Amino acid sequence: MSDKLTRIAIVSDACKPKKCGLECKKSCPVVRTGKECIVVDHKVKLAYISESLCVGCGICVKKCPYEAIKIINLPKNLEKDTSHRYGANAFKLHRLPTPRRGQVLGLVGTNGIGKSTALSILGGRLKPNLGRYNDEPSWDDILKRYRGSELQNFLKAVVEEDLKTASKPQYVDKIAKQMPRHPVGETLKRASTSNEHFTTLTETLELTHLLDRTVGQLSGGELQRFAICLISLRDVQVYMYDEPSSYLDIKQRLTAAEVIRDRLSSGSESGADKYIIVVEHDLSVLDYLSDFVCVLYGTPGAYGVITLPYSVREGINVFLAGHIPTENLRFREESLTFKIAEVEDNADLLDAKDRDGIYPMLKKTLGQFSLTVEEGSFSPSEITILLGENGTGKTTFIKLLAGILKPDFVDGVSVAELDEDQNSGMPRLAVSFKPQAITPNFPGTVQELLSTKIPSSFGDTFFHEQVIKPMTIEHLFDHKVKTLSGGELQRVAIVLALGKPANVYLLDEPSAYLDSEQRIIASKVIKRFVMHNRKTAFIVEHDFIMACYLADRVVVYDGQPGVDCTAHTPQTLLTGMNQFLKQIDVSFRRDPTNFRPRVNKKGSQKDEEQKKANQFFYIDNTD
């Protein structure tokens, strides 16, 4: 086996040689023979591991008190495909995706696998070193590596500035920090070469009422739409969008996807000369956006490999299956599927008249916004998904159920007129609430947080196996809560919410900041927890695939966002999804391989057929 493998060693920033007993060096069998396999450099405050001397025993990995070391075996045939490495014992990227003129290239993979690195290289912001971090190659050497491929011509054009690029960053909050006082309207106008294009895009992305504000005053969703508009207005040849759906509701996500695709307008000579590259974790949006897909696999933070391009359907299915058929390689132990039986098996439960819990009709006014909640019911082992545009009051409804907000009227009676014993008309049930915005205020580590907030669940073996382990937060136990990334914080917040003993679990956007794989795993964890423990959950979710997987019933919102909206009585999955999709004029079908919901391209034959038959949400097992 050793002659077919090459070994890489990764030492993360968690390495603290001044605070530990150098357990890695003391326990290394190669070091004991007198060879310098592990050297501690106190200047850079990191340990260095020689990949050529390392025998892959893994003792240092187990002994490191900060879990800062990874030793990974790679197939040797990847060595010649190294496109970039950040340094010794640092992240390594193999291969690069090849954009195609006049088409949208989608990139899908877990966080920390190299998607943003690939975008930086293709955008000319990062020079690929071909793995030679100590002896940086010239552009002639780099172009020679990709000789005879489309990628050579693309990189050469970018380097020589024959192709101008524009990139939307992954974290849009950085834009607000860079230009907090810039007027939104003036900033967009400066980027635009056409007043007509400026007017069309600002209206389509619902930015017209924000033009007089400054960038620093925009919310997350507004900032995302501003960033998409800013990049799309520019007259360049290469457009790059890193996670354009974050903070957006389902309707806004598909609208943004149409705006991005419109850069390649059919019949437009200029559009046919443009390249678009998109990194997206919402698989339904990625499906809708892309013409072809490259899958990235590997070990997050250690190495990433980019596959050859696939058709959109095949590429996403390869990612979900965890198996590369062209390379006969499995990169995930389990395939990820969305079984149709999970919709059908609950039919009797959904139609049951006798339910265990009822909430009354509620009304709440917040400033100029008014929300009416129709009377509804819920049962154990059931998940209700709240579906609506941003600003329709989904979070307000969740907070009413949680008792964080007090309703103004209950069943038409003013709360002020209710007796104190009536508890404002709300059911007396223990609730657990995960908010939309998560603020890491806890001063200690993740382990200290969990043992303090959910001591009984944290010490329970079943909870550990069913929730903590699949949510992959064990390696975060020694990390300070305030140092966690958005995705890490979200996973910890979900574990905290599920770990609190309650009758009803209220989760506001649990998919935020999670990558595609983490979203599906989180969905399975939540669904299994609710079913096995006979609990009830109300969940706000904008990722349509995650919403479909989780939902037993659906609450559909309508009305004018930010003004006056209604949350209707919970409906069955099929009826509710059909009603919601009809509102936003989008149709979905199911993939026959793994049953994931797929968006029909607007105006396609399938789209027209389903809309004509009033089947906006089609659950037949045919494609």
Coordinates of C-alpha atoms in Angstrom, one line a residue:
M1 CA 0.0 0.0 0.0
S2 CA 2.8 2.4 0.8
D3 CA 4.1 2.5 -2.8
K4 CA 0.7 3.8 -3.9
L5 CA 0.4 6.5 -1.3
T6 CA 2.0 9.8 -0.5
R7 CA 1.7 11.3 2.9
I8 CA 0.8 14.9 3.9
A9 CA 1.0 16.3 7.4
I10 CA -1.1 19.3 8.5
V11 CA -0.4 21.4 11.5
S12 CA -3.1 23.9 12.3
D13 CA -2.9 27.3 14.1
A14 CA -4.1 25.4 17.2
C15 CA -0.5 24.2 17.7
K16 CA 0.9 25.9 20.9
P17 CA 4.4 24.5 21.5
K18 CA 5.1 27.0 24.3
K19 CA 2.0 25.8 26.3
C20 CA 2.4 22.0 25.8
G21 CA 5.0 19.4 26.8
L22 CA 5.9 18.8 23.1
E23 CA 4.2 15.4 23.4
C24 CA 4.2 15.1 19.6
K25 CA 8.0 15.2 19.4
K26 CA 8.6 13.1 22.5
S27 CA 6.3 10.3 21.3
C28 CA 7.5 10.2 17.6
P29 CA 9.3 6.9 16.9
V30 CA 11.3 8.5 14.0
V31 CA 12.6 11.2 16.3
R32 CA 13.8 8.6 18.8
T33 CA 16.0 7.1 16.0
G34 CA 17.8 10.5 15.8
K35 CA 16.0 11.8 12.7
E36 CA 14.4 15.3 12.7
C37 CA 10.9 14.2 11.8
I38 CA 9.3 16.8 14.1
V39 CA 11.0 20.1 14.7
V40 CA 9.5 22.9 16.8
D41 CA 10.1 26.4 15.5
H42 CA 9.5 28.8 18.4
K43 CA 9.8 31.8 16.1
V44 CA 6.7 30.9 14.2
K45 CA 5.3 29.1 17.2
L46 CA 4.5 26.0 15.3
A47 CA 5.7 22.4 15.0
Y48 CA 7.1 21.3 11.6
I49 CA 6.6 17.7 10.5
S50 CA 8.7 16.2 7.7
E51 CA 6.4 14.4 5.3
S52 CA 9.3 12.5 3.8
L53 CA 10.4 11.1 7.1
C54 CA 6.9 10.5 8.6
V55 CA 5.9 6.9 8.7
G56 CA 2.2 7.6 9.3
C57 CA 2.0 5.9 12.7
G58 CA -0.4 8.7 14.0
I59 CA 1.0 8.7 17.5
C60 CA 1.5 12.5 17.4
V61 CA -2.1 13.0 16.3
K62 CA -3.3 11.2 19.4
K63 CA -0.8 12.8 21.8
C64 CA -1.3 16.4 20.7
P65 CA -3.3 18.1 23.5
Y66 CA -4.7 20.7 21.1
E67 CA -5.7 18.3 18.3
A68 CA -3.6 20.4 15.9
I69 CA -2.1 17.6 13.9
K70 CA -3.5 15.6 10.9
I71 CA -1.5 12.9 9.1
I72 CA -3.3 12.0 5.8
N73 CA -2.4 9.4 3.1
L74 CA -3.1 10.5 -0.5
P75 CA -3.1 8.6 -3.7
K76 CA 0.3 9.3 -5.4
N77 CA -1.3 10.2 -8.7
L78 CA -2.6 13.4 -7.1
E79 CA 0.9 14.7 -6.5
K80 CA 1.4 15.8 -10.1
D81 CA -1.9 17.6 -10.0
T82 CA -1.1 19.9 -7.0
S83 CA -2.2 23.4 -8.0
H84 CA -1.5 25.3 -4.7
R85 CA -0.2 24.8 -1.2
Y86 CA -0.1 27.5 1.4
G87 CA 3.1 26.3 3.1
A88 CA 4.7 23.4 4.9
N89 CA 2.1 21.3 6.8
A90 CA -0.6 23.6 5.4
F91 CA -3.7 23.2 3.2
K92 CA -3.1 21.7 -0.3
L93 CA -5.4 22.0 -3.4
H94 CA -5.3 19.5 -6.2
R95 CA -6.4 20.4 -9.8
L96 CA -8.4 23.5 -10.8
P97 CA -11.9 23.8 -12.4
T98 CA -12.0 24.9 -16.0
P99 CA -14.6 27.7 -16.7
R100 CA -16.4 27.6 -20.0
R101 CA -17.3 30.6 -22.1
G102 CA -21.0 31.4 -22.1
Q103 CA -21.8 28.9 -19.3
V104 CA -22.2 28.9 -15.5
L105 CA -19.7 26.7 -13.5
G106 CA -21.0 25.5 -10.1
L107 CA -18.6 24.4 -7.3
V108 CA -20.0 22.1 -4.6
G109 CA -18.2 20.7 -1.5
T110 CA -17.8 21.0 2.2
N111 CA -16.4 24.1 4.0
G112 CA -12.6 24.2 4.1
I113 CA -12.1 22.1 1.0
G114 CA -10.7 24.8 -1.3
K115 CA -13.6 26.4 -3.1
S116 CA -12.6 29.9 -2.2
T117 CA -9.0 29.1 -3.0
A118 CA -10.0 28.0 -6.5
L119 CA -12.0 31.2 -7.0
S120 CA -9.0 33.3 -5.9
I121 CA -6.8 31.6 -8.4
L122 CA -9.3 31.8 -11.3
G123 CA -9.9 35.5 -10.4
G124 CA -6.2 36.3 -10.5
R125 CA -6.0 37.2 -6.8
L126 CA -3.8 34.2 -5.9
K127 CA -0.9 32.9 -7.9
P128 CA -1.0 29.1 -7.9
N129 CA 2.4 27.8 -6.7
L130 CA 1.9 24.2 -8.0
G131 CA 2.8 23.0 -4.4
R132 CA 6.2 24.7 -4.6
Y133 CA 5.8 27.1 -1.7
N134 CA 9.5 27.4 -1.1
D135 CA 10.4 27.9 -4.8
E136 CA 7.5 29.8 -6.3
P137 CA 7.1 29.0 -10.1
S138 CA 7.0 31.7 -12.7
W139 CA 3.8 32.2 -14.8
D140 CA 5.5 30.5 -17.7
D141 CA 6.0 27.4 -15.6
I142 CA 2.4 27.6 -14.4
L143 CA 1.0 27.9 -17.9
K144 CA 3.2 25.1 -19.1
R145 CA 1.7 22.8 -16.5
Y146 CA -1.8 23.4 -18.0
R147 CA -0.5 23.4 -21.6
G148 CA -3.0 22.2 -24.2
S149 CA -6.1 22.8 -22.0
E150 CA -8.8 25.4 -21.9
L151 CA -7.5 26.4 -18.4
Q152 CA -4.2 27.5 -19.9
N153 CA -5.9 30.0 -22.2
F154 CA -8.2 31.2 -19.4
L155 CA -5.3 31.7 -16.9
K156 CA -3.2 33.4 -19.5
A157 CA -6.0 35.8 -20.4
V158 CA -6.6 36.6 -16.7
V159 CA -2.9 37.2 -16.1
E160 CA -2.5 39.4 -19.2
E161 CA -5.7 41.3 -18.1
D162 CA -7.5 40.4 -21.4
L163 CA -10.2 39.0 -19.1
K164 CA -11.5 41.4 -16.4
T165 CA -12.9 39.7 -13.3
A166 CA -15.4 40.7 -10.6
S167 CA -16.0 38.7 -7.4
K168 CA -18.6 38.7 -4.7
P169 CA -17.0 37.7 -1.4
Q170 CA -18.3 34.9 0.7
Y171 CA -18.8 37.1 3.8
V172 CA -20.8 40.2 2.7
D173 CA -20.4 41.8 6.1
K174 CA -16.9 42.7 5.1
I175 CA -18.4 45.0 2.4
A176 CA -20.2 46.9 5.1
K177 CA -17.0 47.3 7.1
Q178 CA -15.0 48.5 4.1
M179 CA -17.6 51.1 2.9
P180 CA -19.9 51.8 5.8
R181 CA -20.7 55.4 4.8
H182 CA -21.0 54.8 1.0
P183 CA -24.5 55.7 -0.3
V184 CA -26.1 52.6 -1.8
G185 CA -27.5 54.3 -4.9
E186 CA -24.3 56.2 -5.8
T187 CA -22.1 53.1 -5.3
L188 CA -24.3 51.0 -7.6
K189 CA -24.5 53.8 -10.2
R190 CA -20.7 54.1 -10.3
A191 CA -20.4 50.4 -11.1
S192 CA -23.1 50.5 -13.8
T193 CA -22.4 51.4 -17.5
S194 CA -26.1 51.7 -18.3
N195 CA -29.0 53.5 -16.5
E196 CA -31.5 51.0 -17.9
H197 CA -29.4 48.1 -16.5
F198 CA -29.1 49.9 -13.1
T199 CA -32.9 50.5 -12.9
T200 CA -33.7 46.9 -14.0
L201 CA -31.4 45.2 -11.5
T202 CA -32.3 47.4 -8.5
E203 CA -36.0 46.8 -9.1
T204 CA -35.5 43.0 -9.6
L205 CA -33.4 42.7 -6.5
E206 CA -35.8 44.9 -4.4
L207 CA -33.2 47.6 -3.7
T208 CA -35.1 50.6 -4.9
H209 CA -36.2 51.7 -1.4
L210 CA -32.7 51.3 -0.1
L211 CA -30.9 53.6 -2.6
D212 CA -30.8 56.6 -0.1
R213 CA -29.3 54.5 2.7
T214 CA -25.6 53.9 3.4
V215 CA -24.1 50.5 3.0
G216 CA -23.4 50.3 6.7
Q217 CA -27.2 50.5 7.4
L218 CA -28.1 47.4 5.4
S219 CA -29.2 44.1 7.0
G220 CA -27.7 40.8 6.0
G221 CA -30.2 40.0 3.3
E222 CA -30.1 43.6 2.0
L223 CA -26.3 43.5 2.0
Q224 CA -26.3 40.2 0.0
R225 CA -28.6 41.6 -2.6
F226 CA -26.5 44.8 -2.8
A227 CA -23.4 42.8 -3.3
I228 CA -25.0 40.6 -6.1
C229 CA -26.2 43.8 -7.8
L230 CA -22.9 45.6 -7.5
I231 CA -21.0 42.7 -9.2
S232 CA -23.7 42.1 -11.8
L233 CA -23.7 45.7 -12.9
R234 CA -20.0 45.7 -13.7
D235 CA -18.9 45.3 -17.3
V236 CA -16.4 42.4 -17.0
Q237 CA -15.9 39.1 -18.7
V238 CA -15.6 36.8 -15.6
Y239 CA -18.2 37.0 -12.8
M240 CA -17.6 35.0 -9.5
Y241 CA -20.2 34.6 -6.8
D242 CA -19.2 33.0 -3.5
E243 CA -22.4 31.8 -1.7
P244 CA -24.9 34.3 -3.2
S245 CA -27.9 32.7 -1.3
S246 CA -26.9 33.5 2.3
Y247 CA -29.4 35.5 4.2
L248 CA -32.0 35.3 1.4
D249 CA -35.4 33.7 1.5
I250 CA -36.4 31.1 -1.1
K251 CA -38.0 33.6 -3.5
Q252 CA -35.0 36.0 -3.2
R253 CA -32.6 33.1 -3.8
L254 CA -34.2 32.2 -7.1
T255 CA -34.5 35.8 -8.1
A256 CA -30.8 36.2 -7.5
A257 CA -30.1 33.1 -9.5
E258 CA -32.0 34.5 -12.4
V259 CA -30.0 37.8 -12.2
I260 CA -26.8 35.9 -12.2
R261 CA -27.8 33.7 -15.2
D262 CA -29.0 36.8 -17.0
R263 CA -25.4 37.8 -17.5
L264 CA -25.4 35.1 -20.1
S265 CA -28.6 36.3 -21.8
S266 CA -29.6 34.0 -24.7
G267 CA -28.9 35.7 -28.1
S268 CA -26.6 38.3 -26.4
E269 CA -23.3 38.5 -28.2
S270 CA -21.6 39.9 -25.1
G271 CA -23.2 37.3 -22.8
A272 CA -21.8 34.5 -24.9
D273 CA -18.3 35.8 -24.2
K274 CA -18.7 35.8 -20.4
Y275 CA -17.8 33.3 -17.8
I276 CA -19.7 32.8 -14.5
I277 CA -18.4 30.7 -11.5
V278 CA -20.6 30.1 -8.5
V279 CA -19.9 28.5 -5.1
E280 CA -23.3 27.6 -3.5
H281 CA -24.4 25.4 -0.6
D282 CA -28.1 25.4 -1.4
L283 CA -28.3 22.5 -3.8
S284 CA -31.6 23.6 -5.3
V285 CA -30.2 27.0 -6.1
L286 CA -26.9 25.4 -7.5
D287 CA -29.1 23.1 -9.6
Y288 CA -31.1 26.1 -10.9
L289 CA -28.0 28.2 -11.6
S290 CA -25.4 25.9 -13.1
D291 CA -24.8 24.5 -16.6
F292 CA -22.1 22.1 -15.2
V293 CA -20.7 21.3 -11.8
C294 CA -17.3 20.4 -10.3
V295 CA -17.3 18.5 -7.0
L296 CA -14.7 19.1 -4.4
Y297 CA -13.8 16.4 -1.9
G298 CA -11.0 15.7 0.6
T299 CA -10.3 16.5 4.2
P300 CA -11.5 20.0 5.4
G301 CA -8.5 22.2 6.3
A302 CA -6.0 19.6 5.0
Y303 CA -6.5 19.0 1.3
G304 CA -9.1 19.3 -1.5
V305 CA -9.4 17.7 -4.8
I306 CA -11.5 19.1 -7.7
T307 CA -13.2 16.6 -10.0
L308 CA -13.6 16.9 -13.8
P309 CA -16.8 18.7 -14.8
Y310 CA -20.2 16.8 -14.7
S311 CA -23.6 17.7 -15.9
V312 CA -25.6 19.5 -13.2
R313 CA -27.8 16.6 -12.2
E314 CA -24.9 14.1 -12.3
G315 CA -22.5 16.4 -10.4
I316 CA -24.9 17.0 -7.5
N317 CA -25.9 13.3 -7.3
V318 CA -22.2 12.4 -7.2
F319 CA -21.7 14.8 -4.3
L320 CA -24.7 13.3 -2.5
A321 CA -23.7 9.7 -3.2
G322 CA -20.1 10.4 -1.9
H323 CA -18.7 8.3 -4.7
I324 CA -16.7 9.5 -7.8
P325 CA -17.5 6.8 -10.5
T326 CA -14.9 8.0 -13.0
E327 CA -12.2 7.5 -10.4
N328 CA -13.8 4.6 -8.5
L329 CA -13.3 6.6 -5.3
R330 CA -15.5 6.9 -2.2
F331 CA -15.0 10.1 -0.2
R332 CA -17.9 9.7 2.2
E333 CA -19.0 6.5 4.0
E334 CA -22.8 7.2 3.6
S335 CA -24.7 8.5 0.6
L336 CA -27.2 11.3 1.3
T337 CA -30.8 10.6 0.1
F338 CA -34.2 12.2 0.5
K339 CA -36.6 9.2 0.6
I340 CA -40.0 9.8 -0.7
A341 CA -41.4 7.4 1.9
E342 CA -40.8 10.1 4.5
V343 CA -43.4 12.2 2.9
E344 CA -45.9 9.4 2.3
D345 CA -45.6 7.5 5.6
N346 CA -46.9 10.4 7.6
A347 CA -50.1 10.9 5.6
D348 CA -52.4 9.4 8.3
L349 CA -50.7 11.4 11.0
L350 CA -51.0 14.7 9.0
D351 CA -54.7 14.2 8.4
A352 CA -55.5 13.3 12.0
K353 CA -58.2 15.4 13.6
D354 CA -57.3 14.7 17.2
R355 CA -54.0 16.4 17.9
D356 CA -52.1 16.9 21.2
G357 CA -51.6 20.6 21.2
I358 CA -53.4 23.7 19.9
Y359 CA -52.3 27.3 19.7
P360 CA -55.0 30.0 19.4
M361 CA -55.4 32.7 16.8
L362 CA -52.8 35.4 17.6
K363 CA -52.2 39.0 16.5
K364 CA -49.1 41.1 17.1
T365 CA -48.1 44.6 16.0
L366 CA -44.5 45.7 15.9
G367 CA -44.1 49.3 14.7
Q368 CA -45.7 49.5 11.3
F369 CA -45.8 45.7 10.9
S370 CA -48.8 43.6 11.8
L371 CA -48.9 39.7 12.0
T372 CA -52.0 37.5 12.2
V373 CA -51.5 33.9 13.2
E374 CA -54.4 31.6 12.4
E375 CA -55.3 28.9 14.9
G376 CA -53.2 25.8 14.5
S377 CA -52.4 22.4 16.1
F378 CA -49.4 20.2 16.6
S379 CA -48.5 16.6 17.6
P380 CA -45.6 14.6 19.0
S381 CA -43.0 13.4 16.5
E382 CA -43.9 16.1 14.1
I383 CA -42.0 19.0 12.4
T384 CA -43.8 22.1 11.1
I385 CA -41.9 24.3 8.7
L386 CA -42.6 28.0 8.4
L387 CA -42.5 29.1 4.7
G388 CA -42.6 32.7 3.6
E389 CA -40.5 35.6 2.3
N390 CA -38.3 37.7 4.6
G391 CA -40.3 40.2 6.5
T392 CA -43.5 38.2 6.7
G393 CA -43.2 37.5 10.4
K394 CA -41.7 33.9 10.7
T395 CA -39.3 34.9 13.5
T396 CA -42.1 36.9 15.2
F397 CA -44.3 33.7 15.2
I398 CA -41.5 31.6 16.7
K399 CA -40.9 34.2 19.4
L400 CA -44.7 34.3 20.2
L401 CA -44.6 30.5 20.7
A402 CA -41.4 30.8 22.8
G403 CA -43.0 33.4 25.0
I404 CA -40.3 35.9 24.1
L405 CA -43.0 38.2 22.6
K406 CA -46.4 38.7 24.1
P407 CA -49.4 38.7 21.6
D408 CA -51.7 41.8 21.4
F409 CA -54.8 39.7 20.8
V410 CA -55.6 36.1 21.4
D411 CA -58.7 34.7 19.6
G412 CA -59.8 38.3 19.0
V413 CA -59.6 39.2 22.7
S414 CA -57.1 41.8 23.9
V415 CA -54.4 40.3 26.1
A416 CA -55.1 43.1 28.6
E417 CA -58.6 41.6 29.1
L418 CA -57.4 38.1 29.7
D419 CA -57.0 36.7 33.3
E420 CA -53.6 36.2 34.6
D421 CA -54.4 32.5 35.0
Q422 CA -55.1 32.2 31.3
N423 CA -51.4 32.8 30.5
S424 CA -52.3 35.1 27.6
G425 CA -54.1 32.2 26.0
M426 CA -50.9 30.4 25.1
P427 CA -50.3 26.7 25.9
R428 CA -48.2 25.9 29.0
L429 CA -45.5 23.9 27.4
A430 CA -41.7 23.8 28.0
V431 CA -40.0 25.2 24.9
S432 CA -36.4 25.3 23.6
F433 CA -35.5 28.2 21.3
K434 CA -32.6 28.6 18.9
P435 CA -32.5 32.2 17.7
Q436 CA -31.7 33.3 14.1
A437 CA -28.8 35.5 15.3
I438 CA -26.3 33.7 17.5
T439 CA -24.1 35.8 19.7
P440 CA -21.1 34.0 21.3
N441 CA -21.1 35.7 24.8
F442 CA -20.0 32.6 26.8
P443 CA -16.4 33.2 28.1
G444 CA -15.4 29.5 28.3
T445 CA -14.9 26.6 26.0
V446 CA -17.5 24.6 24.1
Q447 CA -17.3 21.7 26.6
E448 CA -17.8 24.1 29.5
L449 CA -20.8 25.7 27.7
L450 CA -22.5 22.3 27.0
S451 CA -21.8 20.9 30.5
T452 CA -23.2 24.2 32.0
K453 CA -26.3 24.7 29.9
I454 CA -27.3 21.1 29.1
P455 CA -25.6 18.9 31.8
S456 CA -28.1 16.0 31.7
S457 CA -28.0 15.7 27.9
F458 CA -24.3 16.2 27.7
G459 CA -23.7 13.3 30.0
D460 CA -26.2 11.1 28.2
T461 CA -24.6 8.4 26.0
F462 CA -27.6 8.2 23.7
F463 CA -27.7 12.0 23.1
H464 CA -24.0 12.0 22.5
E465 CA -24.3 9.3 19.8
Q466 CA -27.4 10.7 18.2
V467 CA -26.7 14.4 18.3
I468 CA -23.2 15.5 19.4
K469 CA -21.2 13.0 17.4
P470 CA -22.9 13.4 14.0
M471 CA -22.9 17.2 14.4
T472 CA -19.1 16.9 14.6
I473 CA -18.4 19.2 17.5
E474 CA -16.3 16.9 19.7
H475 CA -13.1 18.3 18.2
L476 CA -14.4 21.8 19.3
F477 CA -14.7 20.9 23.0
D478 CA -11.4 22.7 23.9
H479 CA -12.1 25.7 21.7
K480 CA -13.2 29.0 23.2
V481 CA -16.9 29.7 22.2
K482 CA -15.9 33.3 21.1
T483 CA -13.4 32.0 18.6
L484 CA -15.8 29.7 16.7
S485 CA -16.6 30.3 13.0
G486 CA -20.2 30.9 11.9
G487 CA -20.7 27.2 10.9
E488 CA -19.2 25.9 14.1
L489 CA -21.3 28.3 16.2
Q490 CA -24.4 27.2 14.4
R491 CA -23.8 23.5 15.0
V492 CA -23.1 24.1 18.7
A493 CA -26.3 26.2 18.9
I494 CA -28.4 23.3 17.4
V495 CA -26.9 20.9 19.9
L496 CA -27.7 23.3 22.7
A497 CA -31.3 23.7 21.6
L498 CA -31.9 19.9 21.2
G499 CA -30.1 19.3 24.5
K500 CA -32.6 21.4 26.5
P501 CA -35.5 19.3 27.9
A502 CA -38.7 20.6 26.3
N503 CA -42.0 19.7 24.7
V504 CA -41.6 22.0 21.7
Y505 CA -38.4 22.9 19.9
L506 CA -38.2 26.2 18.0
L507 CA -35.4 26.5 15.5
D508 CA -34.8 29.7 13.5
E509 CA -32.8 29.1 10.3
P510 CA -30.7 26.1 11.5
S511 CA -29.0 25.9 8.0
A512 CA -27.4 29.3 8.1
Y513 CA -23.6 29.2 7.7
L514 CA -23.6 25.4 7.2
D515 CA -22.2 23.8 4.0
S516 CA -24.3 21.4 1.9
E517 CA -23.2 18.3 3.7
Q518 CA -23.6 19.7 7.1
R519 CA -27.1 20.9 6.3
I520 CA -28.2 17.4 5.3
I521 CA -26.6 15.9 8.4
A522 CA -28.2 18.5 10.6
S523 CA -31.6 17.8 9.0
K524 CA -31.2 14.1 9.7
V525 CA -30.2 14.7 13.3
I526 CA -33.1 17.1 14.0
K527 CA -35.6 14.8 12.3
R528 CA -34.4 11.7 14.2
F529 CA -34.4 13.5 17.5
V530 CA -37.9 14.8 17.1
M531 CA -39.2 11.4 15.9
H532 CA -37.5 9.2 18.5
N533 CA -38.2 11.4 21.5
R534 CA -41.8 12.2 20.4
K535 CA -41.2 15.9 20.5
T536 CA -42.7 18.7 18.4
A537 CA -40.7 21.2 16.4
F538 CA -41.4 24.5 14.5
I539 CA -38.6 25.4 12.2
V540 CA -37.9 28.5 10.0
E541 CA -35.9 27.3 7.0
H542 CA -35.0 28.9 3.6
D543 CA -33.0 26.0 2.1
F544 CA -35.8 24.3 0.2
I545 CA -34.1 20.8 0.1
M546 CA -33.7 21.0 3.9
A547 CA -37.2 22.3 4.4
C548 CA -38.7 19.4 2.3
Y549 CA -36.7 16.8 4.1
L550 CA -37.7 18.1 7.6
A551 CA -41.4 19.0 7.0
D552 CA -44.3 17.0 8.1
R553 CA -46.6 20.0 7.9
V554 CA -46.2 23.5 6.5
V555 CA -47.3 27.0 7.6
V556 CA -47.6 29.3 4.6
Y557 CA -47.4 33.0 4.9
D558 CA -48.9 35.6 2.6
G559 CA -49.5 39.4 2.6
Q560 CA -47.2 42.4 2.2
P561 CA -43.8 41.8 3.8
G562 CA -43.0 44.3 6.4
V563 CA -46.5 45.7 6.5
D564 CA -49.4 43.2 7.1
C565 CA -49.0 39.4 6.9
T566 CA -50.8 36.2 7.8
A567 CA -49.5 32.8 9.0
H568 CA -52.1 30.3 7.9
T569 CA -53.2 27.1 9.6
P570 CA -50.6 24.3 9.2
Q571 CA -51.2 22.1 6.1
T572 CA -49.9 18.8 4.8
L573 CA -46.5 18.9 3.1
L574 CA -47.9 18.5 -0.5
T575 CA -50.7 21.1 -0.1
G576 CA -48.5 23.6 1.7
M577 CA -45.6 23.4 -0.6
N578 CA -47.8 23.6 -3.6
Q579 CA -49.5 26.8 -2.3
F580 CA -46.2 28.4 -1.4
L581 CA -44.5 27.6 -4.7
K582 CA -47.6 28.9 -6.6
Q583 CA -47.2 32.2 -4.7
I584 CA -43.6 32.6 -5.9
D585 CA -44.3 31.1 -9.4
V586 CA -41.7 28.3 -9.2
S587 CA -42.2 24.6 -9.8
F588 CA -40.2 21.6 -8.3
R589 CA -39.9 18.0 -9.3
R590 CA -38.1 15.1 -7.6
D591 CA -34.9 13.4 -8.7
P592 CA -35.5 9.7 -9.3
T593 CA -32.1 8.7 -7.9
N594 CA -32.1 10.3 -4.4
F595 CA -35.5 12.0 -4.4
R596 CA -34.1 15.5 -3.8
P597 CA -36.3 18.4 -4.9
R598 CA -35.1 20.0 -8.2
V599 CA -36.1 23.4 -9.5
N600 CA -37.5 23.4 -13.0
K601 CA -35.9 25.9 -15.2
K602 CA -38.3 28.8 -15.8
G603 CA -40.3 28.3 -19.0
S604 CA -39.0 24.8 -19.5
Q605 CA -41.4 22.1 -20.8
K606 CA -41.5 20.5 -17.3
D607 CA -42.2 23.8 -15.7
E608 CA -45.1 24.6 -18.0
E609 CA -46.6 21.2 -17.7
Q610 CA -46.6 21.2 -13.9
K611 CA -48.0 24.8 -13.7
K612 CA -50.7 23.9 -16.1
A613 CA -51.7 20.9 -14.0
N614 CA -51.4 23.0 -10.8
Q615 CA -48.7 20.7 -9.5
F616 CA -46.0 23.2 -8.4
F617 CA -44.6 20.6 -6.0
Y618 CA -44.4 17.3 -7.8
I619 CA -43.5 14.2 -5.7
D620 CA -43.7 11.4 -8.3
N621 CA -40.6 9.3 -8.6
T622 CA -40.0 10.1 -12.2
D623 CA -37.8 12.8 -13.6

